[in-house]
Structure formats: structure tokens, C-alpha cells
JSON list of C-alpha atoms in Angstrom, two decimals:
[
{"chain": "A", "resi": 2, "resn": "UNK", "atom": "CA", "xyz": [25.82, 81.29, 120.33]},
{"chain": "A", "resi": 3, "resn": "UNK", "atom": "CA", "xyz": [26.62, 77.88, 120.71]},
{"chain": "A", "resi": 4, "resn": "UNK", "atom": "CA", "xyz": [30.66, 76.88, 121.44]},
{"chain": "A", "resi": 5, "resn": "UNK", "atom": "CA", "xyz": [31.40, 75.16, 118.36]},
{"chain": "A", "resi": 6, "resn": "UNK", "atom": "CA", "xyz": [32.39, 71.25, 118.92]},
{"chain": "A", "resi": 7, "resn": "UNK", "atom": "CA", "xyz": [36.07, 70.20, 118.27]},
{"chain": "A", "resi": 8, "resn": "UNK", "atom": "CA", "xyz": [36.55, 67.21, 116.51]},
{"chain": "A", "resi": 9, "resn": "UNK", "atom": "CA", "xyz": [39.67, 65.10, 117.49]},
{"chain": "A", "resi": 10, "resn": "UNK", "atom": "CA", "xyz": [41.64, 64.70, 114.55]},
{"chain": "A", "resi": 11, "resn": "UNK", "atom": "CA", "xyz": [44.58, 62.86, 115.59]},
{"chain": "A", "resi": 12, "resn": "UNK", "atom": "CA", "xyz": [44.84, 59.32, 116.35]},
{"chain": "A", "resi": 13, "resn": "UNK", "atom": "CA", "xyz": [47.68, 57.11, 117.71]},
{"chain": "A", "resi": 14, "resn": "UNK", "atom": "CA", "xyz": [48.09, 53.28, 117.63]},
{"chain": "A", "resi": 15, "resn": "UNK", "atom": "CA", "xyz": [50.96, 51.23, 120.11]},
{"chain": "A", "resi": 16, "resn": "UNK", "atom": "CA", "xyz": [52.87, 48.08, 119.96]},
{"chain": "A", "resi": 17, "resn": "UNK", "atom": "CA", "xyz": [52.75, 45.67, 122.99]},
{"chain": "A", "resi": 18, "resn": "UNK", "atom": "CA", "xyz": [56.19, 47.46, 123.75]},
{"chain": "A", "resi": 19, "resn": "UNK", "atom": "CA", "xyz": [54.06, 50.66, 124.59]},
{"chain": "A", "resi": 20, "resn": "UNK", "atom": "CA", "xyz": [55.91, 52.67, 121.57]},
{"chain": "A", "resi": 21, "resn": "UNK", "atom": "CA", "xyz": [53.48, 54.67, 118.96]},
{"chain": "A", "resi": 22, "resn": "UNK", "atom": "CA", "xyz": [53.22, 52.54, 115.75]},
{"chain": "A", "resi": 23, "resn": "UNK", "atom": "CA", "xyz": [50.66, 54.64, 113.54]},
{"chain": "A", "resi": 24, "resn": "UNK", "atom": "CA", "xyz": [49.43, 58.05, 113.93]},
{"chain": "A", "resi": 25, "resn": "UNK", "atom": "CA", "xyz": [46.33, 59.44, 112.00]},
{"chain": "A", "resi": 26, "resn": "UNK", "atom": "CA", "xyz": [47.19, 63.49, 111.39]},
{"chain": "A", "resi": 27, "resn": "UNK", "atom": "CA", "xyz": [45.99, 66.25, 109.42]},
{"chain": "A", "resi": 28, "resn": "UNK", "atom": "CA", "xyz": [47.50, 66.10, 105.89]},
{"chain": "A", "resi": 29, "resn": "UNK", "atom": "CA", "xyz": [49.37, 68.46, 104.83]},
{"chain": "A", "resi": 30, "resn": "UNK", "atom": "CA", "xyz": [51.05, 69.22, 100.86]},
{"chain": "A", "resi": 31, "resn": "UNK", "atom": "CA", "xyz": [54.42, 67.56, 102.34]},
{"chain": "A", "resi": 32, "resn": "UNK", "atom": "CA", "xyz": [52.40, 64.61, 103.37]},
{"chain": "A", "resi": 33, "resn": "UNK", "atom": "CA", "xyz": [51.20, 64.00, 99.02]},
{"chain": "A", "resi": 34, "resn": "UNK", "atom": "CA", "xyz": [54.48, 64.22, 98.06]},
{"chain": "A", "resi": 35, "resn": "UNK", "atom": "CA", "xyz": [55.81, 61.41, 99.75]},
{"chain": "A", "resi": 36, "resn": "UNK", "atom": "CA", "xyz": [52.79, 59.36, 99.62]},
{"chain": "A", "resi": 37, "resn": "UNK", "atom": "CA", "xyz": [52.61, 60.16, 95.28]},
{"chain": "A", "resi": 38, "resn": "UNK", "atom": "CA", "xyz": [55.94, 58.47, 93.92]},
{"chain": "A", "resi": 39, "resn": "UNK", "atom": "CA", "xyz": [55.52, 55.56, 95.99]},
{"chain": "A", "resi": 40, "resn": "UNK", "atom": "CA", "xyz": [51.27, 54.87, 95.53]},
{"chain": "A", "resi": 41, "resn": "UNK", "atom": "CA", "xyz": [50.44, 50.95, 95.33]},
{"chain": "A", "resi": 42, "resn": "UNK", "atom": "CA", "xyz": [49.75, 49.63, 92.01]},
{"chain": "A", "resi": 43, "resn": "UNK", "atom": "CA", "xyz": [46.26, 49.22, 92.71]},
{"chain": "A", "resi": 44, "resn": "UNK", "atom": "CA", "xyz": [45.99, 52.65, 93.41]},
{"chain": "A", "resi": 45, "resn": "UNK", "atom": "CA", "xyz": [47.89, 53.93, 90.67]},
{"chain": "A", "resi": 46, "resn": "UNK", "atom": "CA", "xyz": [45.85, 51.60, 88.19]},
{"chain": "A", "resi": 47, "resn": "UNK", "atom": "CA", "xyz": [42.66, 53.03, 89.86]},
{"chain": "A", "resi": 48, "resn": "UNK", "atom": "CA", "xyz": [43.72, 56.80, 89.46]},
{"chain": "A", "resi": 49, "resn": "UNK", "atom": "CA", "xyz": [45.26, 56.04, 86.08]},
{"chain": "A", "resi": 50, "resn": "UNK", "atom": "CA", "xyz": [41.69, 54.35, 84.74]},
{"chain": "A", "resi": 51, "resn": "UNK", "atom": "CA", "xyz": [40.00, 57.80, 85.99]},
{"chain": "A", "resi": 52, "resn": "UNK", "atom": "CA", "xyz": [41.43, 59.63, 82.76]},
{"chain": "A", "resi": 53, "resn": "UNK", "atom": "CA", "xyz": [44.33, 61.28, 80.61]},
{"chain": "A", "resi": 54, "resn": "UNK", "atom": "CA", "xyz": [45.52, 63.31, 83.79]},
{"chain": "A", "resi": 55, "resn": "UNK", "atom": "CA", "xyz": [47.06, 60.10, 85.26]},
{"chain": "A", "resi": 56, "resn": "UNK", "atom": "CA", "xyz": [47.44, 58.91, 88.47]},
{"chain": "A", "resi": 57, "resn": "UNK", "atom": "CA", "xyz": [49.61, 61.35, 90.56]},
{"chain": "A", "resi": 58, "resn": "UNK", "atom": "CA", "xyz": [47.48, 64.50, 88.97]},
{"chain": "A", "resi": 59, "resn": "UNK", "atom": "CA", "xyz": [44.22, 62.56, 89.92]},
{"chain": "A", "resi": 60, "resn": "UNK", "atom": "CA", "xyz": [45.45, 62.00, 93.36]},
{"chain": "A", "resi": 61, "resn": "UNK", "atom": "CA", "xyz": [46.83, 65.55, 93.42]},
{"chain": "A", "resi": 62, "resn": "UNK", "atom": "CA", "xyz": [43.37, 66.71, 92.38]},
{"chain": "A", "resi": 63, "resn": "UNK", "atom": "CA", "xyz": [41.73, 65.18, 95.44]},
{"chain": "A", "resi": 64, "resn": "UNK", "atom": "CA", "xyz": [43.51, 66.15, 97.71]},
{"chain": "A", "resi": 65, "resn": "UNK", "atom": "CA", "xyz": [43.46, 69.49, 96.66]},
{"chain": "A", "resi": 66, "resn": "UNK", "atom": "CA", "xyz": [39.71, 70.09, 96.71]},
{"chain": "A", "resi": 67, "resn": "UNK", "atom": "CA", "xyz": [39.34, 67.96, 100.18]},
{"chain": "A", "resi": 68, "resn": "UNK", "atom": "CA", "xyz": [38.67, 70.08, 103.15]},
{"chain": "A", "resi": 69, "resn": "UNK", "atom": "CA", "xyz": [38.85, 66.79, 105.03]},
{"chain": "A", "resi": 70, "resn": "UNK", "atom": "CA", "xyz": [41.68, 64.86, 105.21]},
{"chain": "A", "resi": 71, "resn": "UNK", "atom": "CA", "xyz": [44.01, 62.56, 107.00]},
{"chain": "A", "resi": 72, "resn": "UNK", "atom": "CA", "xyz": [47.92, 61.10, 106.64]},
{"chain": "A", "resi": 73, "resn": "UNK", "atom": "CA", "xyz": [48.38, 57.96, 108.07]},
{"chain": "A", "resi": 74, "resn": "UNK", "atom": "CA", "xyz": [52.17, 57.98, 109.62]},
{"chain": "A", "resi": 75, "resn": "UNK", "atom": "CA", "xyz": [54.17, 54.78, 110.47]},
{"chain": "A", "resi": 76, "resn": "UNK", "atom": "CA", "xyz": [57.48, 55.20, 111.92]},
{"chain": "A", "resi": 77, "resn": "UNK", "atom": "CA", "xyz": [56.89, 58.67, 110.95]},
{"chain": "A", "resi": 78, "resn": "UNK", "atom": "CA", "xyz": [56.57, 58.08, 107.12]},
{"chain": "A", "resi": 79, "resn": "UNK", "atom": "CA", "xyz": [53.44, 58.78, 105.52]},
{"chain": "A", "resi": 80, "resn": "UNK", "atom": "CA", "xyz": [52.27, 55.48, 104.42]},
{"chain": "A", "resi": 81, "resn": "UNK", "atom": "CA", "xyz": [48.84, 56.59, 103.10]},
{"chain": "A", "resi": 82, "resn": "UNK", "atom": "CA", "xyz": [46.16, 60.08, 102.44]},
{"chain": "A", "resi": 83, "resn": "UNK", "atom": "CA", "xyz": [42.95, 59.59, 102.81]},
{"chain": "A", "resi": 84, "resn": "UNK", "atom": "CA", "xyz": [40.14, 62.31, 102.91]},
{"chain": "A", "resi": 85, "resn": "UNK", "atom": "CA", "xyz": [36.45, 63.22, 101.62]},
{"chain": "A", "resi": 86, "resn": "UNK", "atom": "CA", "xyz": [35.76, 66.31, 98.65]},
{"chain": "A", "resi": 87, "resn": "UNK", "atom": "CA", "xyz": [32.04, 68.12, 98.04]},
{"chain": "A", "resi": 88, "resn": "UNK", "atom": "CA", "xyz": [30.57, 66.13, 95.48]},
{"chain": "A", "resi": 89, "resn": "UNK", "atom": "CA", "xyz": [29.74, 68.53, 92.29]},
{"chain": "A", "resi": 90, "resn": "UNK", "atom": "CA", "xyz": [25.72, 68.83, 92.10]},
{"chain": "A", "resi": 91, "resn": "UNK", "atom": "CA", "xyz": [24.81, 67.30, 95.38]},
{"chain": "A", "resi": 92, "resn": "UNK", "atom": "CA", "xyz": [24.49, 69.47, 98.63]},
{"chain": "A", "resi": 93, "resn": "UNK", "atom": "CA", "xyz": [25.27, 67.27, 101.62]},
{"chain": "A", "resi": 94, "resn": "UNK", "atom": "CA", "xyz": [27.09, 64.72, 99.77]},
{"chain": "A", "resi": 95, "resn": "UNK", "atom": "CA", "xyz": [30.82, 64.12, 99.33]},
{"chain": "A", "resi": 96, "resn": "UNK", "atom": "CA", "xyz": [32.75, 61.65, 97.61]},
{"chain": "A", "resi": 97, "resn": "UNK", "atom": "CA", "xyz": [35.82, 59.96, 100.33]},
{"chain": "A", "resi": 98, "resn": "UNK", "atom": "CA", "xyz": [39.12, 58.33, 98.78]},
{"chain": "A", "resi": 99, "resn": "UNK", "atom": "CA", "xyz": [42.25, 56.90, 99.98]},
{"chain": "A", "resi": 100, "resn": "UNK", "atom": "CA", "xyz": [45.66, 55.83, 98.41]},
{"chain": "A", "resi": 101, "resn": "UNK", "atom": "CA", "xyz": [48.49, 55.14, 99.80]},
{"chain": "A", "resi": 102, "resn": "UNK", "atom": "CA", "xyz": [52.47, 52.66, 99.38]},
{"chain": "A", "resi": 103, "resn": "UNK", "atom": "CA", "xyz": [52.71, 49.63, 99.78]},
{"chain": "A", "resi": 104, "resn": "UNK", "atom": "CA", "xyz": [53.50, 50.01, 103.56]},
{"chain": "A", "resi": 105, "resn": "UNK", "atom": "CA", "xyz": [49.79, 50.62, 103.78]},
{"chain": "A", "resi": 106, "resn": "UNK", "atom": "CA", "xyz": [48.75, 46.74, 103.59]},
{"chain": "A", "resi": 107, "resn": "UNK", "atom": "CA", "xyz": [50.77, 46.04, 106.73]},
{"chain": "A", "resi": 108, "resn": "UNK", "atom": "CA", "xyz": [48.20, 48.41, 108.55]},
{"chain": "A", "resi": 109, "resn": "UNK", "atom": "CA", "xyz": [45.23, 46.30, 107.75]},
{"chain": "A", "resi": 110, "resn": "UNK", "atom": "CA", "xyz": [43.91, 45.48, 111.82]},
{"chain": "A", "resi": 111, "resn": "UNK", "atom": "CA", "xyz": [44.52, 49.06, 112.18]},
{"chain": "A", "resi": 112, "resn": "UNK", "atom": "CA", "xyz": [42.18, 50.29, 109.40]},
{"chain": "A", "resi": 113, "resn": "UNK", "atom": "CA", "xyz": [40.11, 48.02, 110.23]},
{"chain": "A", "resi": 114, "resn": "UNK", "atom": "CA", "xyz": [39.43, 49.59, 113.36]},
{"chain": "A", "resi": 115, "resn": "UNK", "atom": "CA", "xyz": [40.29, 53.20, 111.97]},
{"chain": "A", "resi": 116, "resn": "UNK", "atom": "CA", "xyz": [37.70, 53.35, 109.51]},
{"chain": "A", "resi": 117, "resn": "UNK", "atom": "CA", "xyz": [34.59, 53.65, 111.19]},
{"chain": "A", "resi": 118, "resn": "UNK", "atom": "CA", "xyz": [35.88, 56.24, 113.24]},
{"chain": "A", "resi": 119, "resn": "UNK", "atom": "CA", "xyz": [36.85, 58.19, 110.33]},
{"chain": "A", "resi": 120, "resn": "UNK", "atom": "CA", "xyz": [33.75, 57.28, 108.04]},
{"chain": "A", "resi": 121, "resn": "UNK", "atom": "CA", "xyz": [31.63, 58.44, 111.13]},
{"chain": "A", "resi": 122, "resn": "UNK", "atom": "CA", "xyz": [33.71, 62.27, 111.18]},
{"chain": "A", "resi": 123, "resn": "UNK", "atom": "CA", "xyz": [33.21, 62.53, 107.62]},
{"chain": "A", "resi": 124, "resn": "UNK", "atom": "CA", "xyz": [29.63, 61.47, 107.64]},
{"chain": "A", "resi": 125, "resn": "UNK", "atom": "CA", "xyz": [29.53, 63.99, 110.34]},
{"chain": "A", "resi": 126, "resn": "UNK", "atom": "CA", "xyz": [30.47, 66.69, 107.58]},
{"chain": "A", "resi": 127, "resn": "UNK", "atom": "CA", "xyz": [28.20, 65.43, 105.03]},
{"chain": "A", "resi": 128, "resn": "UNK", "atom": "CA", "xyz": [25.20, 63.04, 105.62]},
{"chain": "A", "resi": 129, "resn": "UNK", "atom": "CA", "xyz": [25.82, 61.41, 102.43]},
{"chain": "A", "resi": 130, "resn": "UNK", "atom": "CA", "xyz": [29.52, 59.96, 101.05]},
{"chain": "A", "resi": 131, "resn": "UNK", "atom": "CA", "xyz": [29.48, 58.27, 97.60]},
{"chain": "A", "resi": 132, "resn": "UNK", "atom": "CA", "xyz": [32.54, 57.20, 95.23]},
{"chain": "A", "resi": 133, "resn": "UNK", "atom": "CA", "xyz": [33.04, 54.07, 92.73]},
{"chain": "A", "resi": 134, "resn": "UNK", "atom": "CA", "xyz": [36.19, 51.67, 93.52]},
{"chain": "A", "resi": 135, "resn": "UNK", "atom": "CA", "xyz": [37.90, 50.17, 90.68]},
{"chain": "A", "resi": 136, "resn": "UNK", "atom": "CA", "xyz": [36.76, 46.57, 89.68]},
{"chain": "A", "resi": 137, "resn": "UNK", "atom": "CA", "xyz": [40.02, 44.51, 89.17]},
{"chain": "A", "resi": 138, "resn": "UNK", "atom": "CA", "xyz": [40.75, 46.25, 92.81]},
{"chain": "A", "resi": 139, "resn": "UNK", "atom": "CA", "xyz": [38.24, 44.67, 94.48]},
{"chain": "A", "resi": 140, "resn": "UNK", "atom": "CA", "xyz": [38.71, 41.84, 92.41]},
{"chain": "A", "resi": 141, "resn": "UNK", "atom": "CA", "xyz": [42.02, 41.64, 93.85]},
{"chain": "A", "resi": 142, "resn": "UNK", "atom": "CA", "xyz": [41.28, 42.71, 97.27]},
{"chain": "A", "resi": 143, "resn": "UNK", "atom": "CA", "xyz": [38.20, 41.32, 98.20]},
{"chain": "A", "resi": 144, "resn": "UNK", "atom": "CA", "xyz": [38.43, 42.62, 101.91]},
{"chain": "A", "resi": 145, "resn": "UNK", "atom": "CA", "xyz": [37.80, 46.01, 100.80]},
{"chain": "A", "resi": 146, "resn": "UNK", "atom": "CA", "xyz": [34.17, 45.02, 100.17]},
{"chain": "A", "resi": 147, "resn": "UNK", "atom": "CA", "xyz": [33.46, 44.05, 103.87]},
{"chain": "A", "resi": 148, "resn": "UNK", "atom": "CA", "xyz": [36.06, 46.74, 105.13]},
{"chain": "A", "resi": 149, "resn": "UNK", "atom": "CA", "xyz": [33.82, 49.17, 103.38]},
{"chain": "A", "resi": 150, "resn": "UNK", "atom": "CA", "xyz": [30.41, 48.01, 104.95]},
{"chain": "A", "resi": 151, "resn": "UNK", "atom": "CA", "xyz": [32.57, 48.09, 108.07]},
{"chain": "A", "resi": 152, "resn": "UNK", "atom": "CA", "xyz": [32.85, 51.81, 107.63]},
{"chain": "A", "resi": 153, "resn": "UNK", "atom": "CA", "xyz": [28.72, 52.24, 106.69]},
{"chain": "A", "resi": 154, "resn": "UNK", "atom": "CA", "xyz": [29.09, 51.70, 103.15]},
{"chain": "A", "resi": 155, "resn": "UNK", "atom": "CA", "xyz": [26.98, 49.69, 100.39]},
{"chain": "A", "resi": 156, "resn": "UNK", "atom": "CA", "xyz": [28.79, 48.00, 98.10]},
{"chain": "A", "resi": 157, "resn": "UNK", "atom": "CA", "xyz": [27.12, 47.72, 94.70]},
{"chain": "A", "resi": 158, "resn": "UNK", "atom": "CA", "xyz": [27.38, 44.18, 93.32]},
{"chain": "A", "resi": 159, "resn": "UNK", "atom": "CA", "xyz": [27.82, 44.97, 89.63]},
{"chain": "A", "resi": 160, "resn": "UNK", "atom": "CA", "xyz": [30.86, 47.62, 87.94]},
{"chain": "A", "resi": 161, "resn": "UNK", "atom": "CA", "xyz": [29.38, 50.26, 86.03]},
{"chain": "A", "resi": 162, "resn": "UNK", "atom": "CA", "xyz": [31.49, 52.23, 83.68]},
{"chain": "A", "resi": 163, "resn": "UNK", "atom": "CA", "xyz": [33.58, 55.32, 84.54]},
{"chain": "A", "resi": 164, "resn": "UNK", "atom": "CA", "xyz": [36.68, 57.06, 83.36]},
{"chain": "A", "resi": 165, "resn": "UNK", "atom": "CA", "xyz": [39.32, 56.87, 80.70]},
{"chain": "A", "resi": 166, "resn": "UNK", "atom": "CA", "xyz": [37.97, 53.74, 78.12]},
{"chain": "A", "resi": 167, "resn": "UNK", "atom": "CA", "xyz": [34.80, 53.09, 80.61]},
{"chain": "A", "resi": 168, "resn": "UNK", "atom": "CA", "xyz": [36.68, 50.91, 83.32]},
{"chain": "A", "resi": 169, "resn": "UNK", "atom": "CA", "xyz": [34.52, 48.94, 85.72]},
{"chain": "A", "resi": 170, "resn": "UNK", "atom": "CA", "xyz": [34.00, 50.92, 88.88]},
{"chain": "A", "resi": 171, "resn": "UNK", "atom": "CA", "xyz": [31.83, 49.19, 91.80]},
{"chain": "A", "resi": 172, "resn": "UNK", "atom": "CA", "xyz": [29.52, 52.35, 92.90]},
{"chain": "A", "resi": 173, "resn": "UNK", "atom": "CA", "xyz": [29.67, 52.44, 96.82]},
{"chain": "A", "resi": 174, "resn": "UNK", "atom": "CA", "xyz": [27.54, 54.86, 99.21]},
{"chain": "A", "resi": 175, "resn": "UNK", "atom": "CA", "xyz": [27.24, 55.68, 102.80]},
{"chain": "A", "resi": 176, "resn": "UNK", "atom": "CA", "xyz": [23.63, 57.67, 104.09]},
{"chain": "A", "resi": 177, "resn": "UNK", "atom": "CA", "xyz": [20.34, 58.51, 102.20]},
{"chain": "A", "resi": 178, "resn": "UNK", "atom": "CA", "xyz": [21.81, 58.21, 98.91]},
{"chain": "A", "resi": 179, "resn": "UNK", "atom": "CA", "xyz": [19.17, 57.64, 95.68]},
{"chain": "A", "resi": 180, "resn": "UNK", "atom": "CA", "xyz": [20.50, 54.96, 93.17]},
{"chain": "A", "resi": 181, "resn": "UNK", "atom": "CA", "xyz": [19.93, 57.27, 90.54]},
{"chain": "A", "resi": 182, "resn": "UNK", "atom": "CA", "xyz": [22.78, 59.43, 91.98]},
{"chain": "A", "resi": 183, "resn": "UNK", "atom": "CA", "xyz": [25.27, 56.84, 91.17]},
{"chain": "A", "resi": 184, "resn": "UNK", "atom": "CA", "xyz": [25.77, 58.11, 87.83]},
{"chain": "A", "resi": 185, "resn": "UNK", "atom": "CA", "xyz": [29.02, 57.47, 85.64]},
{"chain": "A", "resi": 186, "resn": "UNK", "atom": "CA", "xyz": [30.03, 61.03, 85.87]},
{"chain": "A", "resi": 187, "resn": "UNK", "atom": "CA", "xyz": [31.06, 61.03, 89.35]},
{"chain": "A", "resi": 188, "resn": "UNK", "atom": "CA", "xyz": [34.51, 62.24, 90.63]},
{"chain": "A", "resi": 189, "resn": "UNK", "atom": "CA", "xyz": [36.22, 59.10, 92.15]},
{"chain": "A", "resi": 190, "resn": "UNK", "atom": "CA", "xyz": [39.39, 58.47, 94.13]},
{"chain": "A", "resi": 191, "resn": "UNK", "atom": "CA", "xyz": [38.85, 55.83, 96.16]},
{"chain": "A", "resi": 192, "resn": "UNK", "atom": "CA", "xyz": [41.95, 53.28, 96.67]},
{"chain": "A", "resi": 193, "resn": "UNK", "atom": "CA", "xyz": [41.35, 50.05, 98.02]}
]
């Protein structure tokens, strides 16, 4: 029998001064509730367009049935969660999100850099990662696009709709994934 291979989980950024500025970590429960009462708007908006349950229940939800996932700590404050859940129906597939505060958008070289990494461990997991992000998010953020094909992903140029009052949702896939999989009905949790 084959040793089984250890994924690094961890990850550590520094300033020029040598001290840590960011660490990547397993999440833990503690780690959602101090991200949930402090989630950007965009996020919130997102989670809250999803359905009646609202945004911290959504988030909740996603974390909950992720066996992958990842705090992102600055000065030892959990600025953001992000992670990747089975997909219902779809062997091999999973669907990753990410929310986080405000202090998230100060981390943007960092993701930049953090993403593929991470995108790559989860794609190690499942060969095929789909979710929708929320139109007037990526409206707002237009980054997120080419941060997203950054990380392997396909952008789809047109919102379909999803969730509570069918809000626009850009599908978005990493791996072999058909177009006809990119159905309305999928879970989502994405954050931008």
C-alpha cells in the first residue's frame, strides 16, 4: 500500500521587515464566526440573492458541507473563508466559494498569487470545480474575472439566472466541465 501524500495546507506571506503578514490555515467553526458579522457587502449581497436563508445561513451552509477549506489570517484576524463542497449530482465535481471583510481587499497581490495554488489543491480533490458569481459583483469588481482565469477558471460572458427572484449569476468552471452542467440549480457561494 502506497504512503498516502500530505498536502501542505498552511501558507505564510512576509513584509520586507521579515514579520508574517498573512497566513492561509485550516478553518475551523471559530474562524466563520468572526469572518460572518463582518462579510463585505458584495458578499453579503451575493449570499443574500442565493435565497430566503440569507446571507450568514448561506455562508454557514458552505462551510458546513466543505471538507476543504481555508481561513485567511492577517495580523491574526480572520479576514476571509474560502473552501470547495461536493457538488449534488456530479461525481468528481465540486463547487469552490470564498467570502470574507472588508480587510480582504487589502490582500489582493497576495490572492493573486494564492489562488492558483489553492485552485490547483482543490482541483486535486475533484477534477472538476464549478459555481456562478453574482453579476453586479463582477460588475463591480472586474478583476475577479481575470483573477479567476488566473486560478484555471472560465468565465462565462453572459449572467444566467439563479436564486431568490432569478439574480444574474456569471456561471464559472475549472476542468472537463459540459455546458449543459451549468444549470440554474446549482449550489453557489462564491464571493468575489
Amino acid at each position: 500500500m502506497a504512503p498516502e501524500r500530505k498536502i501542505r495546507t498552511g501558507f505564510a506571506r512576509r513584509g520586507a521587515d521579515g514579520r508574517t503578514l498573512l497566513h492561509v490555515v485550516p478553518a475551523h467553526r471559530q474562524h466563520l464566526h468572526e469572518v460572518l458579522p463582518h462579510l463585505r457587502p458584495r458578499d453579503r449581497a451575493e449570499l443574500d440573492a442565493l435565497g430566503p436563508r440569507g446571507a450568514v445561513a448561506e455562508a454557514a451552509r458552505a462551510f458546513a458541507l466543505s471538507p476543504l477549506r481555508w481561513a485567511v489570517l492577517r495580523g491574526g484576524r480572520c479576514v476571509a473563508l474560502f473552501g470547495a463542497r461536493p457538488f449534488p449530482g456530479m461525481p468528481d465535481t465540486a463547487a469552490p466559494w470564498l467570502f470574507g471583510t472588508p480587510g480582504l481587499d487589502a490582500e489582493g497581490r497576495a490572492l493573486a498569487r494564492l489562488g492558483p495554488l489553492f485552485a490547483a489543491r482543490m482541483r486535486a480533490a475533484w477534477p472538476r470545480l464549478v459555481n456562478m458569481l453574482h453579476a453586479p459583483a463582477l460588475a463591480e469588481r472586474p478583476a475577479t474575472a481575470r483573477w479567476l482565469a488566473r486560478c484555471g477558471f472560465a468565465v462565462a460572458a453572459h449572467p444566467m439566472p439563479l436564486g431568490h427572484g432569478g439574480a444574474p449569476f456569471h456561471p464559472f468552471a475549472a476542468g472537463d466541465v459540459p455546458a449543459a452542467s451549468l444549470a440554474p440549480e446549482q449550489p453557489t457561494n462564491t464571493g468575489g
